[in-house]
PDB file of C-alpha atoms and ligand atoms in Angstrom:
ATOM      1  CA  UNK A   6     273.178  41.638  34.166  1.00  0.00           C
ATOM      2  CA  UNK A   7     275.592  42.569  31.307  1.00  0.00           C
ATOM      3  CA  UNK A   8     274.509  43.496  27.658  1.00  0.00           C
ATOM      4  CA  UNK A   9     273.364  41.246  25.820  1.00  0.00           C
ATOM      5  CA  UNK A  10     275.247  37.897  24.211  1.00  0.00           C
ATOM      6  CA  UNK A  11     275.102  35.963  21.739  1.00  0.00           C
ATOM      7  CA  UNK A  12     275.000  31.913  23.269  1.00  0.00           C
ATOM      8  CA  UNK A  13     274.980  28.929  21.042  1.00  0.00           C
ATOM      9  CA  UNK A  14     274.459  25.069  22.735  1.00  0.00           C
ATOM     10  CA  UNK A  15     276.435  22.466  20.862  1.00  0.00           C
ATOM     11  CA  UNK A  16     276.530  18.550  21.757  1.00  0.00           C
ATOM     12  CA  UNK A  17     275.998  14.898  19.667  1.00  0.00           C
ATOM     13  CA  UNK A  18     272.732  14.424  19.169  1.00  0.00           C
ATOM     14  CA  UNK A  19     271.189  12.869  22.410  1.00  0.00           C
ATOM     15  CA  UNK A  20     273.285  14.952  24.223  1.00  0.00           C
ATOM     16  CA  UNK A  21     270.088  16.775  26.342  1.00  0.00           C
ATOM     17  CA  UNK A  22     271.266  20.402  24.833  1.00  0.00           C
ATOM     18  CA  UNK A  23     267.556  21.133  23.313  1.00  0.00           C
ATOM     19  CA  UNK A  24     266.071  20.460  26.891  1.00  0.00           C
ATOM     20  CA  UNK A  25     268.462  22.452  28.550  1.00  0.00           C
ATOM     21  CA  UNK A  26     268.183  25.216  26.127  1.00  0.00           C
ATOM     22  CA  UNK A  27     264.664  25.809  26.732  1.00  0.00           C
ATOM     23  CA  UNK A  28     265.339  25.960  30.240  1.00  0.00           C
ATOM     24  CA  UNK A  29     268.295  28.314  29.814  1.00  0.00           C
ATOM     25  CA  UNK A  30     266.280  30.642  27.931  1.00  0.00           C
ATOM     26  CA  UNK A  31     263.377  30.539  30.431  1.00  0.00           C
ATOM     27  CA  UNK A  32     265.953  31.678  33.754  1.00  0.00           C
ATOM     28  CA  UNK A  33     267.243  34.336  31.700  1.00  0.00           C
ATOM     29  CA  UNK A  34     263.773  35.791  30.743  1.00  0.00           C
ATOM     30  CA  UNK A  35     262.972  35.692  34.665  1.00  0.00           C
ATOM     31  CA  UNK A  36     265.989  37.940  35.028  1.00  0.00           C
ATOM     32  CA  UNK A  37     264.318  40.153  32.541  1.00  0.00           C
ATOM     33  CA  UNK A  38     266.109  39.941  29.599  1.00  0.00           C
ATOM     34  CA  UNK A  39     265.108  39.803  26.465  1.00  0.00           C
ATOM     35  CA  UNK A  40     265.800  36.695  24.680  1.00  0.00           C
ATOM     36  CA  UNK A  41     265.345  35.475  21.021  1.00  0.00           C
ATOM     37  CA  UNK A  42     265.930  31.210  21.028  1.00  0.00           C
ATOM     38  CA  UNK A  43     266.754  29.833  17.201  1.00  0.00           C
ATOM     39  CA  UNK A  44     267.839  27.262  15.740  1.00  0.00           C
ATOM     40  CA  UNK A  45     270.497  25.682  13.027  1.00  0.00           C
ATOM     41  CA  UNK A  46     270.097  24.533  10.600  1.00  0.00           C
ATOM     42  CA  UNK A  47     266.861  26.961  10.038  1.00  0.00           C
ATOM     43  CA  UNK A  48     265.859  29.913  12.224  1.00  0.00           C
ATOM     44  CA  UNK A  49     264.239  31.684   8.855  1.00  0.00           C
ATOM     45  CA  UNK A  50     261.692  31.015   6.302  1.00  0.00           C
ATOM     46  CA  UNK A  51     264.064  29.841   3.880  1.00  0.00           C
ATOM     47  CA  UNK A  52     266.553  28.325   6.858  1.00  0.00           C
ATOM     48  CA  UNK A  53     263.598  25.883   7.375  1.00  0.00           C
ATOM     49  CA  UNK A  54     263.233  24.944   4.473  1.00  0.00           C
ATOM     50  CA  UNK A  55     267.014  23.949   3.922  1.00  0.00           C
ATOM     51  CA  UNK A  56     266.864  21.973   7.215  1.00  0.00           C
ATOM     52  CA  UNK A  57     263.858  19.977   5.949  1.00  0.00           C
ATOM     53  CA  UNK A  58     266.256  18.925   3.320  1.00  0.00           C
ATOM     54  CA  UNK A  59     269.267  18.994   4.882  1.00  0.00           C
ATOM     55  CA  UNK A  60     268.088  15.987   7.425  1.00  0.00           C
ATOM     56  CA  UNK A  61     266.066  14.009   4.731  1.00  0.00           C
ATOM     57  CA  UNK A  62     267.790  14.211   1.074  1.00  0.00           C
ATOM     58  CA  UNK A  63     270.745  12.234   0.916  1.00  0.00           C
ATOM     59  CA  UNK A  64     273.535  14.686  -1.059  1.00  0.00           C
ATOM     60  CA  UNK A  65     277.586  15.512  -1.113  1.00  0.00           C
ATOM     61  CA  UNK A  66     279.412  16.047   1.452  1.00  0.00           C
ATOM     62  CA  UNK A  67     280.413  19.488   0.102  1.00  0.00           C
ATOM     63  CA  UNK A  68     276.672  20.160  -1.080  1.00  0.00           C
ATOM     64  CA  UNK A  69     275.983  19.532   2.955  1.00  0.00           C
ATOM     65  CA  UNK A  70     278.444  21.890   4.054  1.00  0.00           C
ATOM     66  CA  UNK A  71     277.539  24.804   1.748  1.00  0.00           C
ATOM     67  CA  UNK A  72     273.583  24.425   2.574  1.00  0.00           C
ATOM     68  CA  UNK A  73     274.269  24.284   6.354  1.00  0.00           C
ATOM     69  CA  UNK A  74     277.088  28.108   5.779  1.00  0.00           C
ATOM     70  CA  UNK A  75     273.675  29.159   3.270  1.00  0.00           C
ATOM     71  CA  UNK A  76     271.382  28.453   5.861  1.00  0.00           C
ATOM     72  CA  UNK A  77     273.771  30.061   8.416  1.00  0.00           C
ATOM     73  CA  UNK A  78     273.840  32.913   6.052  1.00  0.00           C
ATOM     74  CA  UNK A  79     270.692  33.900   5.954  1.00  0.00           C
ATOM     75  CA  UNK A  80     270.081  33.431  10.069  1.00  0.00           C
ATOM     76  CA  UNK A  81     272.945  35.514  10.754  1.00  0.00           C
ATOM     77  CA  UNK A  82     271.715  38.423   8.670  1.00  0.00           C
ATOM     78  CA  UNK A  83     268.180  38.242   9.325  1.00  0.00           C
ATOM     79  CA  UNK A  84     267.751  37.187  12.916  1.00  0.00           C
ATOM     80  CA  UNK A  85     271.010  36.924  14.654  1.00  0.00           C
ATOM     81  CA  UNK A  86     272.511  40.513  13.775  1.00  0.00           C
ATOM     82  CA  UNK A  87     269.322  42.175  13.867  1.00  0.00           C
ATOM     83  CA  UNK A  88     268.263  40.930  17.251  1.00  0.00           C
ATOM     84  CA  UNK A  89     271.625  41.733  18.831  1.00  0.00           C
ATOM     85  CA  UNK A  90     271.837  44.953  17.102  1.00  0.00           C
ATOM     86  CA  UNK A  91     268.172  45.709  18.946  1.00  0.00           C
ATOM     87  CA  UNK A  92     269.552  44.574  22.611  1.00  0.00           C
ATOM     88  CA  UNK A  93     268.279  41.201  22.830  1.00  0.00           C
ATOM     89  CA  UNK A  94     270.465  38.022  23.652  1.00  0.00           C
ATOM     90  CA  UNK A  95     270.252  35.160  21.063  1.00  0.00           C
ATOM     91  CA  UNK A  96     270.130  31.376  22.041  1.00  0.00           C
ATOM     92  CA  UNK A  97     271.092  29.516  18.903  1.00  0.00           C
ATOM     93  CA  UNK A  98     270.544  25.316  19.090  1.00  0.00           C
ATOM     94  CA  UNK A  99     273.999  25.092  17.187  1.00  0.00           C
ATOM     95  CA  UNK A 100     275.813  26.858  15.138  1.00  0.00           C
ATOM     96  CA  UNK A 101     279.023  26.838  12.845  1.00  0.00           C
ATOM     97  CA  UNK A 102     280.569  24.284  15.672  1.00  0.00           C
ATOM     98  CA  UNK A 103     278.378  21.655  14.370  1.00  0.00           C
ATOM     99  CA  UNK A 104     279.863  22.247  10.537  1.00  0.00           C
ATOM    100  CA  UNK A 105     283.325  21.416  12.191  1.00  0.00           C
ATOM    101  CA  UNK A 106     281.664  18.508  14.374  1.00  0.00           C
ATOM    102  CA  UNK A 107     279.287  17.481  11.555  1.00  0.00           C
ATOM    103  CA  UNK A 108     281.244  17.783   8.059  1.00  0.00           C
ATOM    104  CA  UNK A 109     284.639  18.287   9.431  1.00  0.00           C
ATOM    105  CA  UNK A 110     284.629  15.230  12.133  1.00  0.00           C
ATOM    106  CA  UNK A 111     281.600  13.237  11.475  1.00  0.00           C
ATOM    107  CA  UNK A 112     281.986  13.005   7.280  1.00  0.00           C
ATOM    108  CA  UNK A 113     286.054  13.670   7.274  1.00  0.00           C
ATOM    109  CA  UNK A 114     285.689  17.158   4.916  1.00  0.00           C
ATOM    110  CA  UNK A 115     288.433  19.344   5.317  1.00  0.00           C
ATOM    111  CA  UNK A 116     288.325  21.450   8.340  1.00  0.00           C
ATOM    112  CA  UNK A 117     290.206  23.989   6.249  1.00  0.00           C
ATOM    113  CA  UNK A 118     287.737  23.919   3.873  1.00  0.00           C
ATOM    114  CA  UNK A 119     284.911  24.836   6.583  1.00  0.00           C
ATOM    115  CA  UNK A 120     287.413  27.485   8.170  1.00  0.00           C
ATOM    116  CA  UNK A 121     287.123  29.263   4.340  1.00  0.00           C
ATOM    117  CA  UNK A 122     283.339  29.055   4.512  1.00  0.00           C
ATOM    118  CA  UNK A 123     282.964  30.459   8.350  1.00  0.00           C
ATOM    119  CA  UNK A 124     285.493  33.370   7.208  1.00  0.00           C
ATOM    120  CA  UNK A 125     282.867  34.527   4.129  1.00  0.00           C
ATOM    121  CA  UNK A 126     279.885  33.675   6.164  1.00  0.00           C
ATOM    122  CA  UNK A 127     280.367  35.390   9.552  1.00  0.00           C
ATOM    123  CA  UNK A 128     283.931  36.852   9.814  1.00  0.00           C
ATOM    124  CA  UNK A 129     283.136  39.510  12.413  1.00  0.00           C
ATOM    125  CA  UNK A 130     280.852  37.559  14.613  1.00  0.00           C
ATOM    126  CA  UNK A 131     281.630  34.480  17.027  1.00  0.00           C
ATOM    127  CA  UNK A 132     279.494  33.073  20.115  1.00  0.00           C
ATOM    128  CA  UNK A 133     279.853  34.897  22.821  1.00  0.00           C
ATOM    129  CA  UNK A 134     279.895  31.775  24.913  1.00  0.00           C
ATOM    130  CA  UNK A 135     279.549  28.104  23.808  1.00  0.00           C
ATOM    131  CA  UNK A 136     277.839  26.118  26.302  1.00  0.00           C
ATOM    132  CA  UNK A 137     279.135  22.078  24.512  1.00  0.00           C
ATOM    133  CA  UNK A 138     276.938  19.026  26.117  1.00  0.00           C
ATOM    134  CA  UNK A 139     279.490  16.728  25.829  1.00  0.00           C
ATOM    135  CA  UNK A 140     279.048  12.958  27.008  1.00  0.00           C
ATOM    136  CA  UNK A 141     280.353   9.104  25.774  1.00  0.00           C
ATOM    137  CA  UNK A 142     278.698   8.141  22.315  1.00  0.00           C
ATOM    138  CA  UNK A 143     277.331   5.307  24.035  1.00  0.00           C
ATOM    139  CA  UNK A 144     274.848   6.911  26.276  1.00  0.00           C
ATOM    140  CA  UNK A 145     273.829   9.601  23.727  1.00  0.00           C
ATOM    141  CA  UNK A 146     272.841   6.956  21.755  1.00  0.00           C
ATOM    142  CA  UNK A 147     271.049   5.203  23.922  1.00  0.00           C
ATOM    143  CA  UNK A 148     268.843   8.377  24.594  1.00  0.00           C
ATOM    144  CA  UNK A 149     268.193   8.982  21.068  1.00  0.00           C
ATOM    145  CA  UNK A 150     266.647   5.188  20.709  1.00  0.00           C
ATOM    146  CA  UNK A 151     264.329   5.921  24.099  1.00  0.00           C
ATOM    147  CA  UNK A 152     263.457   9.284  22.863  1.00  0.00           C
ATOM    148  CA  UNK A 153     262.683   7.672  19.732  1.00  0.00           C
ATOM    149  CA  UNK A 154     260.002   5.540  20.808  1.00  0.00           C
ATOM    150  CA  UNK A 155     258.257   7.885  22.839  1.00  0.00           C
ATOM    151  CA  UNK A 156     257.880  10.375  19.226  1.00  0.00           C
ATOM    152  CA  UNK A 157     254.660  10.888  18.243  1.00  0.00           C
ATOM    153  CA  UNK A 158     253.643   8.851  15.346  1.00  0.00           C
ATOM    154  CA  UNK A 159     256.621   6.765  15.228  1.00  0.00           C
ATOM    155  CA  UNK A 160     258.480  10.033  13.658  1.00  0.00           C
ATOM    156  CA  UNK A 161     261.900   8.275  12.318  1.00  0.00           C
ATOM    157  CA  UNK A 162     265.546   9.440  13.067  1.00  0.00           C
ATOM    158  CA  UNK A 163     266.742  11.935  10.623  1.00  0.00           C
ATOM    159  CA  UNK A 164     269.983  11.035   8.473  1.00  0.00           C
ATOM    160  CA  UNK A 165     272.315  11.910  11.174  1.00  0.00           C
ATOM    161  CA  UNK A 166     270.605  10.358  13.803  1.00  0.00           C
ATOM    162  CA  UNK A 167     270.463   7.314  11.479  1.00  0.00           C
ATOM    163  CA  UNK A 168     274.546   7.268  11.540  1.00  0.00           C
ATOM    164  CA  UNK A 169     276.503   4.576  13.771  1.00  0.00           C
ATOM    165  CA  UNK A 170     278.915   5.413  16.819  1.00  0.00           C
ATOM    166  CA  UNK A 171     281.747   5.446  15.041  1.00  0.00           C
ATOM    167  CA  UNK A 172     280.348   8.624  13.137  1.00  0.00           C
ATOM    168  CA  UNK A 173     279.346  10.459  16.331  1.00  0.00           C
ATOM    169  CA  UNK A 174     282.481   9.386  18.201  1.00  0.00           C
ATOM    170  CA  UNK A 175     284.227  11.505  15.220  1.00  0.00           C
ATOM    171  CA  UNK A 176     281.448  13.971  15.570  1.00  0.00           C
ATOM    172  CA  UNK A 177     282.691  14.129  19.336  1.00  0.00           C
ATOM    173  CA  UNK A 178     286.225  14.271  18.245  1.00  0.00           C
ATOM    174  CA  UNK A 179     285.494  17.446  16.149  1.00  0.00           C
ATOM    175  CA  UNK A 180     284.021  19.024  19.166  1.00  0.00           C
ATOM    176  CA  UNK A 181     287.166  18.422  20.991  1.00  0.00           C
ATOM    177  CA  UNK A 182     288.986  19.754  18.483  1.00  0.00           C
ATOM    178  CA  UNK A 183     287.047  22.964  18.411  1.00  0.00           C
ATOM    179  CA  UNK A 184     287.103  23.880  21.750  1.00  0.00           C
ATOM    180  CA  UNK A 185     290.769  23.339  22.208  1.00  0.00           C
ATOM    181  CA  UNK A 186     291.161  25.802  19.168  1.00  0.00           C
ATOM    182  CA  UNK A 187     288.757  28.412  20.879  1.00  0.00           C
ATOM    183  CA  UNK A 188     289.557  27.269  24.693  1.00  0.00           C
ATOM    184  CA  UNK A 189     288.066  31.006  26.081  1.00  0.00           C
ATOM    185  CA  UNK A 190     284.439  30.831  24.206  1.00  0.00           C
ATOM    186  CA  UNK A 191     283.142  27.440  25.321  1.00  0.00           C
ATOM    187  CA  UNK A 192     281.929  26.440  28.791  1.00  0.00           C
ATOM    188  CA  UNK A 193     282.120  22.377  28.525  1.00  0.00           C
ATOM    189  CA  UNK A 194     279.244  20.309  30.429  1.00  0.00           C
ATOM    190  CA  UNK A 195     279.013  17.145  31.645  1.00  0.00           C
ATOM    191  CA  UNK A 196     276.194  16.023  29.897  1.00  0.00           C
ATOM    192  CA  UNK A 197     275.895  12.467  31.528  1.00  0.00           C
ATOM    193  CA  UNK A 198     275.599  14.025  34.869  1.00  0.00           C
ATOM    194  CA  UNK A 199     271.664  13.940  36.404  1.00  0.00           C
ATOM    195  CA  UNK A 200     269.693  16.857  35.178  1.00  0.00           C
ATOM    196  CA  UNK A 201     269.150  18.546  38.514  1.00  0.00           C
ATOM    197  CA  UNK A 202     273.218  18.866  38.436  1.00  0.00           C
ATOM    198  CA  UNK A 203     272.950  20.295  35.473  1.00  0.00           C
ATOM    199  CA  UNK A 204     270.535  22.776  36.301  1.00  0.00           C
ATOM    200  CA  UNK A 205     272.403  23.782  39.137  1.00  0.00           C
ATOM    201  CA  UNK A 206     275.316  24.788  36.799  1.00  0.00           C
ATOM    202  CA  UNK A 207     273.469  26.615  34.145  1.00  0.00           C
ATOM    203  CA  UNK A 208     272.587  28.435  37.231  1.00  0.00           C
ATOM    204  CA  UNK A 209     276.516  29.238  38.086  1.00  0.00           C
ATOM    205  CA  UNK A 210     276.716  29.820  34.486  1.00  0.00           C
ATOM    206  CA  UNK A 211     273.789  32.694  34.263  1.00  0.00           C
ATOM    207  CA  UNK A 212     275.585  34.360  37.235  1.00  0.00           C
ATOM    208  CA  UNK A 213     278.340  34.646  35.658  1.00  0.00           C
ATOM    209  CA  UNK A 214     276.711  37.029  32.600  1.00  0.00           C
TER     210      UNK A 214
HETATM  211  P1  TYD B 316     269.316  18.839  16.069  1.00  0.00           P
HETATM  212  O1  TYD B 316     269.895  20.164  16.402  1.00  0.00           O
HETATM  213  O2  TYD B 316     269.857  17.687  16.812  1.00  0.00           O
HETATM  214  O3  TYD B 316     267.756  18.996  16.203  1.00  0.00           O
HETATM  215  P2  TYD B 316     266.724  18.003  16.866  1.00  0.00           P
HETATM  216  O4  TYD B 316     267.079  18.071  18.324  1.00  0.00           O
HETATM  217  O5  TYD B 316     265.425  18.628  16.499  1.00  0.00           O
HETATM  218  O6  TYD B 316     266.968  16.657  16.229  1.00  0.00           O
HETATM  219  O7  TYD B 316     269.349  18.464  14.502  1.00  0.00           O
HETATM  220  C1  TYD B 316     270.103  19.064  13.587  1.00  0.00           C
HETATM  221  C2  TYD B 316     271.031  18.074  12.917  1.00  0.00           C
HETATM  222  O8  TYD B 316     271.802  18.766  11.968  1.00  0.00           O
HETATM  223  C3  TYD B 316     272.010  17.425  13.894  1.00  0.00           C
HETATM  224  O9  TYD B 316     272.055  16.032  13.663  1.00  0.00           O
HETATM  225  C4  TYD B 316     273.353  17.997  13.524  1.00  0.00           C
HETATM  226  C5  TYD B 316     273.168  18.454  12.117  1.00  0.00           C
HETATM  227  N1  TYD B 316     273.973  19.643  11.783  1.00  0.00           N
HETATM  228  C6  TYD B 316     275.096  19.502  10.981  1.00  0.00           C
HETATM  229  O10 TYD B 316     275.438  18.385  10.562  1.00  0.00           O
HETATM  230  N2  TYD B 316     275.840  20.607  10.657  1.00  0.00           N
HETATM  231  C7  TYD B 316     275.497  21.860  11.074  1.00  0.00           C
HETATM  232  O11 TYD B 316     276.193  22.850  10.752  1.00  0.00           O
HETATM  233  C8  TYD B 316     274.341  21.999  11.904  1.00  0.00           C
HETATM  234  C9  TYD B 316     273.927  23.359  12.378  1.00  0.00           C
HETATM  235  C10 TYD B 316     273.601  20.857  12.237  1.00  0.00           C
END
């Protein structure tokens, strides 16, 4: 297998990409490489602790942004660079493609705006690959209120769970958006397809690193 890469999994929430992730990471260890698996927002100490505000504390829409790029900040210099830098791949559960999903599409902020903040943040690093979960709003949703009842102790939805199709259909549009900017990095997935299916091409996919 090649060096190592840097591989972030982007979808709507509901969209399965946490599942598959784990899964993901697990076939690639069984190759023998070693692989670091974070998250966004969090992935450090003080990443955490943004993200525990970040999905509870209602705020700005600009205050959002800049937490998520500080969070991102402080992942990229103490986990994601290092770990690279030391020959290990890094699975990321999002990354800046969720800002431009998120606050660009979902909450309408200036994609401009979050194209300044990923220039200061991480100008010489990008995804390797970008493996998007994408499906209709409709059945996403649908998974989050299932998954939802089976959470222990009746855990709520966070605040972006909590939003209404019409923000994760622009949350979905953003996406789209993305990925024709940056057609080369991302590998787009059916997401509504059974799991076994998708399996089969995260498979395909591994082969091809
Ligand atoms: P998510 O990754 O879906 O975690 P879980 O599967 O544990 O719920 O939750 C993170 C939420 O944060 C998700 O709703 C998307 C949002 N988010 C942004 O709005 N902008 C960002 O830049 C990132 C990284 C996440």
């Amino acid at each position: 297998m090649s060096k190592a890469k840097f591989i972030t999994f982007e979808g709507v929430d509901g969209a399965g990409k946490s599942t598959h992730l784990a899964w993901f990471a697990d076939a690639l260890r069984q190759r023998g490489s070693d692989v670091v698996v974070t998250r966004e927002p969090g992935g450090t100490p003080l990443g955490e602790q943004l993200r525990e505000i970040l999905l509870n504390q209602p705020m700005n829409i600009g205050t959002e942004a800049l937490l998520m790029f500080a969070a991102r900040l402080e992942h990229i210099e103490q986990v994601i660079k290092p770990a690279l830098h030391s020959g290990k791949w890094v699975i990321s559960d999002r990354f800046s493609d969720a800002s431009f999903a998120y606050q660009g599409g979902g909450r309408g902020l200036d994609w401009d705006k979050l194209s300044q903040l990923e220039q200061w943040v991480h100008p010489d690093l990008q995804p390797d690959r970008t493996l998007f979960f994408d499906l209709p709003v409709e059945i996403a949703r649908q998974r989050l209120r299932s998954s939802d009842n089976t959470r222990p102790n009746n855990t709520s939805l966070d605040r972006f769970e909590q939003e209404q199709a019409d923000f994760f259909e622009r949350v979905r549009a953003g996406y789209h958006k993305r990925v024709r900017q940056n057609p080369l990095r991302y590998m787009v997935i059916d997401a509504a397809q059974p799991i076994n299916a998708i399996k089969q091409r995260l498979e395909e996919i591994i082969l091809l690193f």
